[in-house]
Coordinates of C-alpha atoms in Angstrom, one line a residue:
X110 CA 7.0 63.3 100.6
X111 CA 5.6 59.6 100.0
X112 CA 4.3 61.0 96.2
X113 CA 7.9 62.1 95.5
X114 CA 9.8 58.9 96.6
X115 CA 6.8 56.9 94.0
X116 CA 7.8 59.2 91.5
X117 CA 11.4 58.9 91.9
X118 CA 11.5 55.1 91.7
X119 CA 9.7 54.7 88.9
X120 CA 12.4 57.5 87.3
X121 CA 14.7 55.4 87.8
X122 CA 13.0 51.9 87.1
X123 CA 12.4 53.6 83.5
X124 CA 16.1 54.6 83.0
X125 CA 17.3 51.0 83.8
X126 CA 14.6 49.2 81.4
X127 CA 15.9 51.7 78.8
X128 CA 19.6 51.1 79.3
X129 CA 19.1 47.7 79.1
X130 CA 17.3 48.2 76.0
X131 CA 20.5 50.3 74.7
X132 CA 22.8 47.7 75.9
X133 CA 21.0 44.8 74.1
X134 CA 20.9 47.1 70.9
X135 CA 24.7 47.9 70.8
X136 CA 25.4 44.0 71.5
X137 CA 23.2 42.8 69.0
X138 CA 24.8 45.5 66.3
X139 CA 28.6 43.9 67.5
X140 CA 27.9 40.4 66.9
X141 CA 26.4 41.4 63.4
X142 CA 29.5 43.1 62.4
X143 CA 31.9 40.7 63.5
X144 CA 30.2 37.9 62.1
X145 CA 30.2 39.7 58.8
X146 CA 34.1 40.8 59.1
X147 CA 35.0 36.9 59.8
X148 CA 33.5 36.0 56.5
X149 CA 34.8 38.6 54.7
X150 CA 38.4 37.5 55.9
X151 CA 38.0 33.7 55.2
X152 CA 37.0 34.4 51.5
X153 CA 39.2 37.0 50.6
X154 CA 42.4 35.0 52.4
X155 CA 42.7 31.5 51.0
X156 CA 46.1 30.2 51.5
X157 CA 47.1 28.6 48.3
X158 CA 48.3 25.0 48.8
X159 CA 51.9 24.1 47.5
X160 CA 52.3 22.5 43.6
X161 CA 54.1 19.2 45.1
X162 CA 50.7 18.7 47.6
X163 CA 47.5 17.0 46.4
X164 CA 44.8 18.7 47.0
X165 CA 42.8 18.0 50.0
X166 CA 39.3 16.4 49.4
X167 CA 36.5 19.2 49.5
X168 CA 35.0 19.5 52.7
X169 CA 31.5 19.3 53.9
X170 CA 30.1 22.6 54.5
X171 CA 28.0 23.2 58.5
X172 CA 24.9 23.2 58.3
X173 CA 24.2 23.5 61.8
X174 CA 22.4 26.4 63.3
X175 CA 23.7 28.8 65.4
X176 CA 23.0 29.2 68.9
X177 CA 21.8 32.6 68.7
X178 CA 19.8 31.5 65.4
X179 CA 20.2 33.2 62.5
X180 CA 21.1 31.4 58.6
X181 CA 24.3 28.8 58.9
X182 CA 27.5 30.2 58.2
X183 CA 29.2 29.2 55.0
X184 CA 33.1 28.0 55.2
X185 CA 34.0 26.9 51.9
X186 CA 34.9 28.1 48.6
X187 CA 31.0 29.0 46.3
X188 CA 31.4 26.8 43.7
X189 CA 29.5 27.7 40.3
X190 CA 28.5 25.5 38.2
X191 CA 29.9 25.5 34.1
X192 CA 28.0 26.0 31.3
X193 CA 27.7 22.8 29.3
X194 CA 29.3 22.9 25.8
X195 CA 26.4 21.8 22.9
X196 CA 27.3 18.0 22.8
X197 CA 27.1 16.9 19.6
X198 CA 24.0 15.1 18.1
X199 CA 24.3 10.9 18.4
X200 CA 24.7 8.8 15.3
X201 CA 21.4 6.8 14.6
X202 CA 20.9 3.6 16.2
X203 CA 22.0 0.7 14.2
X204 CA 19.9 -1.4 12.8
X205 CA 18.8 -4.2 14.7
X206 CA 20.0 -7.6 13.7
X207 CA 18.1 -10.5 14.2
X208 CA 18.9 -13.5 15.2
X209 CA 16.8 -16.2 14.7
X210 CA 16.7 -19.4 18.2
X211 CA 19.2 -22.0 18.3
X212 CA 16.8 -24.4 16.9
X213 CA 15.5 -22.0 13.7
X214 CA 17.8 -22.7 10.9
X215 CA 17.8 -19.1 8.0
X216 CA 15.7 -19.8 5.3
X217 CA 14.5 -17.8 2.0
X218 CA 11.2 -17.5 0.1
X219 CA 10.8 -17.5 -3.7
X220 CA 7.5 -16.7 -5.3
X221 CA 7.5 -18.8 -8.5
X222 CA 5.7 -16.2 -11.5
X223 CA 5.2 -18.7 -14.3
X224 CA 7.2 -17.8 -17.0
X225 CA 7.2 -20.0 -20.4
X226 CA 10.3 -20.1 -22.7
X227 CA 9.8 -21.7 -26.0
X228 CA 12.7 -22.4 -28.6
X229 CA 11.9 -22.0 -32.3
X230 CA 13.9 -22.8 -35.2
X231 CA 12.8 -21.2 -38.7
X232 CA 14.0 -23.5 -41.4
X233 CA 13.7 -23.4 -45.2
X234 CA 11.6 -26.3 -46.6
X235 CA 14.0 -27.2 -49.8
X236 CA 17.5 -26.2 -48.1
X237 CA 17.0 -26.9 -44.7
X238 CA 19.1 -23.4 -44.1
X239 CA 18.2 -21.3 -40.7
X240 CA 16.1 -18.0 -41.0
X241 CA 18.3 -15.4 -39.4
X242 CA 17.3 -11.7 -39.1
X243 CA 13.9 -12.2 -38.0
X244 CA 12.4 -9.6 -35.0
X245 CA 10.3 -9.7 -32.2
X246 CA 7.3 -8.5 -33.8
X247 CA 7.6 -11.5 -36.5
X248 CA 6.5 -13.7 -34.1
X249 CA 3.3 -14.7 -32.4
X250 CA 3.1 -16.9 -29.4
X251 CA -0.4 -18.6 -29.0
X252 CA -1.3 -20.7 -26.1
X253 CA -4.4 -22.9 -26.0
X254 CA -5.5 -20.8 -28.7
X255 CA -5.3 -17.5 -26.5
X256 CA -2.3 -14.7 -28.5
X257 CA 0.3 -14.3 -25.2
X258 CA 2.9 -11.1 -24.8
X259 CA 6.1 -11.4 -25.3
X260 CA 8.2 -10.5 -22.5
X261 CA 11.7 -11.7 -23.8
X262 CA 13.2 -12.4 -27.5
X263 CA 16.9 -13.4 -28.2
X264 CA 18.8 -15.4 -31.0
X265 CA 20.5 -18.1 -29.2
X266 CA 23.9 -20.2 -30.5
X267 CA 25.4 -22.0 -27.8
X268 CA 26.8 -25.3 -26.4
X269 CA 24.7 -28.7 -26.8
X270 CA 24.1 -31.4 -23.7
X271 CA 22.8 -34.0 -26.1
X272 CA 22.5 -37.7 -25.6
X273 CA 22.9 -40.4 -28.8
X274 CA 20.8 -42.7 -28.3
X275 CA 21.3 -46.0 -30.9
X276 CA 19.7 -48.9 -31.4
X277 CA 22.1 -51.8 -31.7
X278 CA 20.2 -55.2 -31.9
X279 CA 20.7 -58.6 -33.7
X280 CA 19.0 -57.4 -36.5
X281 CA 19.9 -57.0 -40.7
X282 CA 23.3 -55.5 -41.1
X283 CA 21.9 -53.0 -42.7
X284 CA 20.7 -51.3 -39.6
X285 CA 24.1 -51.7 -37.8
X286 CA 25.7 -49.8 -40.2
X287 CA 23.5 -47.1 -40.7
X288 CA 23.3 -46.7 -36.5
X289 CA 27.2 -46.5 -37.0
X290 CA 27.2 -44.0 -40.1
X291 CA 25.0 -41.7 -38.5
X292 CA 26.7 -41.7 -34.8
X293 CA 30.0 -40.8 -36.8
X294 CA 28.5 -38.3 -38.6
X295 CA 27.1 -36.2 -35.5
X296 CA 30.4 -36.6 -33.3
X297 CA 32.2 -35.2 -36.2
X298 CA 30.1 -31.8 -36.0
X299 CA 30.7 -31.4 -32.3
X300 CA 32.4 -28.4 -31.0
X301 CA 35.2 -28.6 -27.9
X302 CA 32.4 -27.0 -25.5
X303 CA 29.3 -29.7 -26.3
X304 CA 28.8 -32.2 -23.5
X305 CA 27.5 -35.6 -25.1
X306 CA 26.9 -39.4 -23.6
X307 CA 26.3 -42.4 -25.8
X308 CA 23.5 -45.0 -24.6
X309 CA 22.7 -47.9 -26.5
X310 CA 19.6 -50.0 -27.0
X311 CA 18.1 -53.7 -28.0
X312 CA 15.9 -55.3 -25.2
X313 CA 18.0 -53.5 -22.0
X314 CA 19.2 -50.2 -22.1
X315 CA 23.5 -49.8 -21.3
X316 CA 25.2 -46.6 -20.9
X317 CA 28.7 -46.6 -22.9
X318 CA 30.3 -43.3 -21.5
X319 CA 28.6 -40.4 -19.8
X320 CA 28.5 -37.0 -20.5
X321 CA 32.1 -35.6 -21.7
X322 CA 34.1 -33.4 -24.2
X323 CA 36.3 -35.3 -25.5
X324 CA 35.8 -36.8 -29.4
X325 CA 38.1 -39.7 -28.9
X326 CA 35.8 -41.0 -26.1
X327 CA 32.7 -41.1 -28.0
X328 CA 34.5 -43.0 -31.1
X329 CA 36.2 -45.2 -29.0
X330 CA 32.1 -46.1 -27.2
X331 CA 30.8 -46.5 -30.6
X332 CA 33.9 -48.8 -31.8
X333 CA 33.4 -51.2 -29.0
X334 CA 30.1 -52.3 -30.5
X335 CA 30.4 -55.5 -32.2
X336 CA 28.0 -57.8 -31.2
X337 CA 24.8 -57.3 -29.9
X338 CA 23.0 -59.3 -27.4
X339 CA 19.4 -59.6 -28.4
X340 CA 17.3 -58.9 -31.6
X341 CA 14.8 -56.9 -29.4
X342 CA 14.3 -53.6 -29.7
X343 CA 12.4 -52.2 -27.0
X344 CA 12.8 -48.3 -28.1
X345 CA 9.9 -46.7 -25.7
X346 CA 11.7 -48.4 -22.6
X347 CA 14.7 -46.8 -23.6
X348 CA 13.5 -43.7 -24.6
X349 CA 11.4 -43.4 -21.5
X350 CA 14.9 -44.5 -19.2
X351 CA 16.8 -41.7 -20.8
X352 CA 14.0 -38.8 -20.9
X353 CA 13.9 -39.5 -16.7
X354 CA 17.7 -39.2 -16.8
X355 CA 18.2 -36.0 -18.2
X356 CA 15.5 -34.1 -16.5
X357 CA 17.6 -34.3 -13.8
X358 CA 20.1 -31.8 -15.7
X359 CA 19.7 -28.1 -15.9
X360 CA 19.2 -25.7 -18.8
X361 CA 18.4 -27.4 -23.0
X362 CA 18.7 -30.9 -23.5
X363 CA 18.6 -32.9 -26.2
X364 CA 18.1 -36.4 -27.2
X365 CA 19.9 -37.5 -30.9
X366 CA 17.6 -41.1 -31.5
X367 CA 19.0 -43.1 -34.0
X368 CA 16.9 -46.7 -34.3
X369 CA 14.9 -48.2 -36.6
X370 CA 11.3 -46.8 -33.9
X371 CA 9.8 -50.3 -34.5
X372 CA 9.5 -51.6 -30.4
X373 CA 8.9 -55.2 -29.7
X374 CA 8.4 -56.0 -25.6
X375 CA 8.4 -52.8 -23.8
X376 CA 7.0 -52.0 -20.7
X377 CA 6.3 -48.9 -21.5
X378 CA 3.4 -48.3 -24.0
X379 CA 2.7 -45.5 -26.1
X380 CA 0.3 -43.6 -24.5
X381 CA 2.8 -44.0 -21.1
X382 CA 5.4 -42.4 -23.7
X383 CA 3.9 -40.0 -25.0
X384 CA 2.6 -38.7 -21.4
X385 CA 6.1 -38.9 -20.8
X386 CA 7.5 -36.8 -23.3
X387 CA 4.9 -33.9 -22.1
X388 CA 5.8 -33.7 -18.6
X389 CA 9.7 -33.5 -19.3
X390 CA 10.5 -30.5 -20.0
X391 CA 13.5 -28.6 -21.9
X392 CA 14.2 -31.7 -23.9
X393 CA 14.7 -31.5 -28.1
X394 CA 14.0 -35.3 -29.7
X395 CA 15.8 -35.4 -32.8
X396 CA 15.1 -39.1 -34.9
X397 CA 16.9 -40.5 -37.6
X398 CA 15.6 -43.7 -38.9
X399 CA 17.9 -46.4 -40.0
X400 CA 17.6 -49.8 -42.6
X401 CA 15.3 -47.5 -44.8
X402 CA 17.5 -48.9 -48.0
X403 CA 17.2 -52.3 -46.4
X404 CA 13.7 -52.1 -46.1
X405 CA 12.9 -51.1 -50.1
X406 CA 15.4 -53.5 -51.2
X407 CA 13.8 -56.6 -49.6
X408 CA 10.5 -55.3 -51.2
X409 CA 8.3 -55.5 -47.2
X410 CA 4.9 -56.0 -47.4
X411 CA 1.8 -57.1 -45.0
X412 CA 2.0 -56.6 -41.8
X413 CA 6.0 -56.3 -41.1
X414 CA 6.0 -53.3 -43.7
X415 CA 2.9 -51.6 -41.5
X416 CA 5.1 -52.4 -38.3
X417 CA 8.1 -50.1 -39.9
X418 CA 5.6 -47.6 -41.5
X419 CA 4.4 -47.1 -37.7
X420 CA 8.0 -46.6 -36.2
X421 CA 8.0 -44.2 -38.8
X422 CA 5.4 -42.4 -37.6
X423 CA 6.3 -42.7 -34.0
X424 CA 9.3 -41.5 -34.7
X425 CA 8.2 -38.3 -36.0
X426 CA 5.7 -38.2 -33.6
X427 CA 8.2 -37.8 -30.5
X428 CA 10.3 -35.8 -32.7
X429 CA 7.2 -33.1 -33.2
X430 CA 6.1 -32.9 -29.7
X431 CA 9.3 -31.9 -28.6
X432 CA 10.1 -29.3 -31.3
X433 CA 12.9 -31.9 -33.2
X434 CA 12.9 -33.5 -37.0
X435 CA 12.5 -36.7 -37.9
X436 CA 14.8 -37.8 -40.7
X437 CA 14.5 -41.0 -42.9
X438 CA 17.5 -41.3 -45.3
X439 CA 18.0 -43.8 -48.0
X440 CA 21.6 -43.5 -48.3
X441 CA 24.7 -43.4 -46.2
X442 CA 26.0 -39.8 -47.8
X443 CA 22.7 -38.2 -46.7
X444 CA 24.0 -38.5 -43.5
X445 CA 26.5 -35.3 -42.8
X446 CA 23.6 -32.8 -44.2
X447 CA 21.4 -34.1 -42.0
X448 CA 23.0 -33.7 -39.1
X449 CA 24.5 -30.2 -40.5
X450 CA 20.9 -29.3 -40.2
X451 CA 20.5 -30.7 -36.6
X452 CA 23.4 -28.6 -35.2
X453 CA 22.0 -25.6 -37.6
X454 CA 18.7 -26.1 -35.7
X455 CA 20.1 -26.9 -32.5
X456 CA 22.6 -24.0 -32.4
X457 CA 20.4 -21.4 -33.8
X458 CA 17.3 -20.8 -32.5
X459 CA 14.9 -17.9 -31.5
X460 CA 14.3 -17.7 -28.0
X461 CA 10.8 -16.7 -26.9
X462 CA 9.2 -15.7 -23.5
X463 CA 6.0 -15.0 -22.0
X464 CA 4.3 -14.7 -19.1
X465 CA 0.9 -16.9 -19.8
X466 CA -2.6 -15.4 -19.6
X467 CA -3.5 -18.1 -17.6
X468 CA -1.4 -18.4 -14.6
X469 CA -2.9 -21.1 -12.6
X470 CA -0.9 -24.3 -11.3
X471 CA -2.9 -26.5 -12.2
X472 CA -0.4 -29.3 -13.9
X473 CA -2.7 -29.2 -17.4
X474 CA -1.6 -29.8 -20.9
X475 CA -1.0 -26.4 -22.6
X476 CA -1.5 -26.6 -26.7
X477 CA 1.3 -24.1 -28.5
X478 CA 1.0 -22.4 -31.7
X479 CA 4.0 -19.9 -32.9
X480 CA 3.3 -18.1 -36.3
X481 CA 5.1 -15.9 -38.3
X482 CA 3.8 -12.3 -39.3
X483 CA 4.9 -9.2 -41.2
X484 CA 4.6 -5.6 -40.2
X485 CA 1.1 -5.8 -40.9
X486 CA 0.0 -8.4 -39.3
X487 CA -0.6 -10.9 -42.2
X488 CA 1.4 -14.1 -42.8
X489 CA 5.3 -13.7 -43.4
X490 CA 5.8 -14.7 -46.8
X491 CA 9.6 -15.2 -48.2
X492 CA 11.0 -14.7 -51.3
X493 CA 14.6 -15.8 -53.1
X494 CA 16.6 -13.6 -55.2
X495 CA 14.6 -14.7 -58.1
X496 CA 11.2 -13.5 -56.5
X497 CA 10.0 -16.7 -56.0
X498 CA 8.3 -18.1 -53.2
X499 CA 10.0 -20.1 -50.5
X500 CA 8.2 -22.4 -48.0
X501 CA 9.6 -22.3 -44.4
X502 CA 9.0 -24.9 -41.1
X503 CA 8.5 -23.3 -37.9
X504 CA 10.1 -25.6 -35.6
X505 CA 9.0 -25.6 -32.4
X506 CA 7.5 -27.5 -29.2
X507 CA 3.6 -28.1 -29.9
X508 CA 2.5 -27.8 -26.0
X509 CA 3.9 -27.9 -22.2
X510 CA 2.6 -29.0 -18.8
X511 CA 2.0 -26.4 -16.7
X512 CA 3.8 -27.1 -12.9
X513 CA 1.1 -28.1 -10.1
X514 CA 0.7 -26.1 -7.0
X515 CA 2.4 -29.0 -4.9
X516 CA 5.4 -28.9 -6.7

């Protein structure tokens, strides 16, 4: 009876541990399925908010857990992200512009590459006409003895910046009027586009107008002369004052001297002016010496006639270094050939360039030799119509000073 009653009870202990087993099952199974139904519901029934409301600001979702654990419950509307559209490639940067301090002003940098220009005038010896229709390969450029390549070749013909410079001193009459003659004679052969100014000379230099266009202000210069100051002639002062004035001035300059050459107190000697005329470049000397008549007609001899024999020379010296002519006439109607030639020579020239073989800065004293050649090489010789031989003059600057490296 006792083994029954054990055996009964633990029957029914058995049953109630296994109902309460069933019991949790069925409860657990509920709450799954009504969780799922409520989240069903709220995203399948999403009231639609009115057009006149704004829409509300989205709201937070829970993220707190449950009490029975378990994932969070979502309550808002999955949003999923959009695909981005291809955005176009940027532009490249811009370049970057600098700007240099407050204190660091803009500056440039220029490479000097020594280039030598040289002017040359072919004249014939018994005419005094120009050479035209020569070519590049007629010419030969030698420098210190040493043949150079041409690197530019062009006929020039343009506007003059000369300077007439006369010497008008208390001397013979004869001299005045020559000085006058010849001044004449050159501003009637300028053109409206030539720039000239008129200096005159005895023991000072005085500048009667400066550079200008206009004919009737050179002739009225020249007819204010009328009675000189001194009977000194101190040409290599003067000369010297105006070859420092017109380096000053850009491009071809040249310098018309009109004097007798003989100098009597300068300051200056020669060997100063002859430095002189080296170092400026750019600069034509073109001389035309006056009282030549004067001086045969008195019959000069001793030591006054070797004075004007050495202007001569001087003269033609400064008129050589420079690429010029020297002219000596005897009579007043030489004078409008003469300067016919200067303005032939002046106008038309050859213009030759090079780049030197020897390209150091060193401020020296480059000799210049410029020949003429035929096709093959030998020496260009000319002919007339007749066949006959014609002599020539290669006119042209005999040397340069080469720039120094502080310059």
């Amino acid at each position: 009876m006792n083994l029954y009653r054990g055996k009964a009870s633990y029957s029914w202990n058995a049953q109630r541990r296994a109902g309460r087993r069933m019991l949790l099952l069925t409860l657990t199974i509920f709450l799954c399925w009504t969780a799922s139904g409520n989240a069903q519901q709220g995203s399948s029934t999403q009231p639609s908010a009115p057009q006149q409301q704004q829409t509300p600001p989205a709201q937070q979702p829970d993220q707190s857990t449950p009490d029975a654990g378990g994932p969070g419950g979502d309550n808002g509307v999955i949003a999923l992200p959009k695909k981005k559209e291809k955005e176009p490639e940027p532009p490249p940067p811009p370049e970057p512009k600098v700007k240099n301090p407050p204190e660091l002003n803009n500056f440039s940098l220029r490479v000097d590459v020594p280039v030598v220009t040289v002017d040359v005038g072919v004249i014939l010896e018994k005419t005094h006409q120009f050479v035209p229709n020569l070519k590049e390969p007629n010419f030969r450029v030698f420098e210190d003895g040493v043949a150079q390549t041409l690197t530019g070749f062009q006929r020039i013909q343009a506007p003059i910046t000369a300077v007439l410079l006369c010497e008008f001193a208390a001397k013979s009459y004869a001299f005045i009027y020559d000085m006058r003659n010849a001044a004449y004679s050159f501003a009637q052969q300028l053109k409206p586009d030539d720039y000239v100014a008129v200096m005159t000379f005895d023991m000072r230099t005085q500048i009667l107008t400066d550079f200008t266009q206009d004919k009737r202000v050179i002739a009225q210069s020249l007819n204010s002369l009328i009675i000189p100051g001194f009977s000194e002639t101190n040409v290599f002062d003067a000369l010297y004052e105006t070859l420092d004035r017109v380096s000053r001035i850009e491009g071809r300059k040249y310098i018309i001297l009109i004097a007798s050459g003989r100098d009597t107190f300068s300051k200056i000697t020669l060997d100063k002016m002859l430095a002189k005329i080296k170092a400026t470049p750019n600069v034509t000397i073109f001389a035309v010496g006056t009282g030549q008549a004067a001086r045969i007609m008195s019959n000069m001899s001793g030591p006054r006639e070797m004075d004007y024999l050495q202007a001569d020379n001087q003269m033609t010296t400064f008129a050589r270094m420079t690429g010029g002519m020297a002219f000596f006439p005897r009579f007043a109607g030489e004078m409008p050939d003469i300067f016919h030639t200067i303005n032939d020579t002046i106008r038309s020239q050859y213009e030759l360039s090079y780049k030197p073989t020897n390209a150091k800065q060193d401020g020296t004293y480059r000799k210049l030799r410029v020949e003429l050649v035929d096709d093959e090489g030998q020496p260009l010789k000319m002919q007339d119509e007749k066949h006959k031989p014609l002599k020539y003059d290669i006119i042209a600057r005999d040397g340069y000073k080469a720039k120094q490296q502080v310059e």
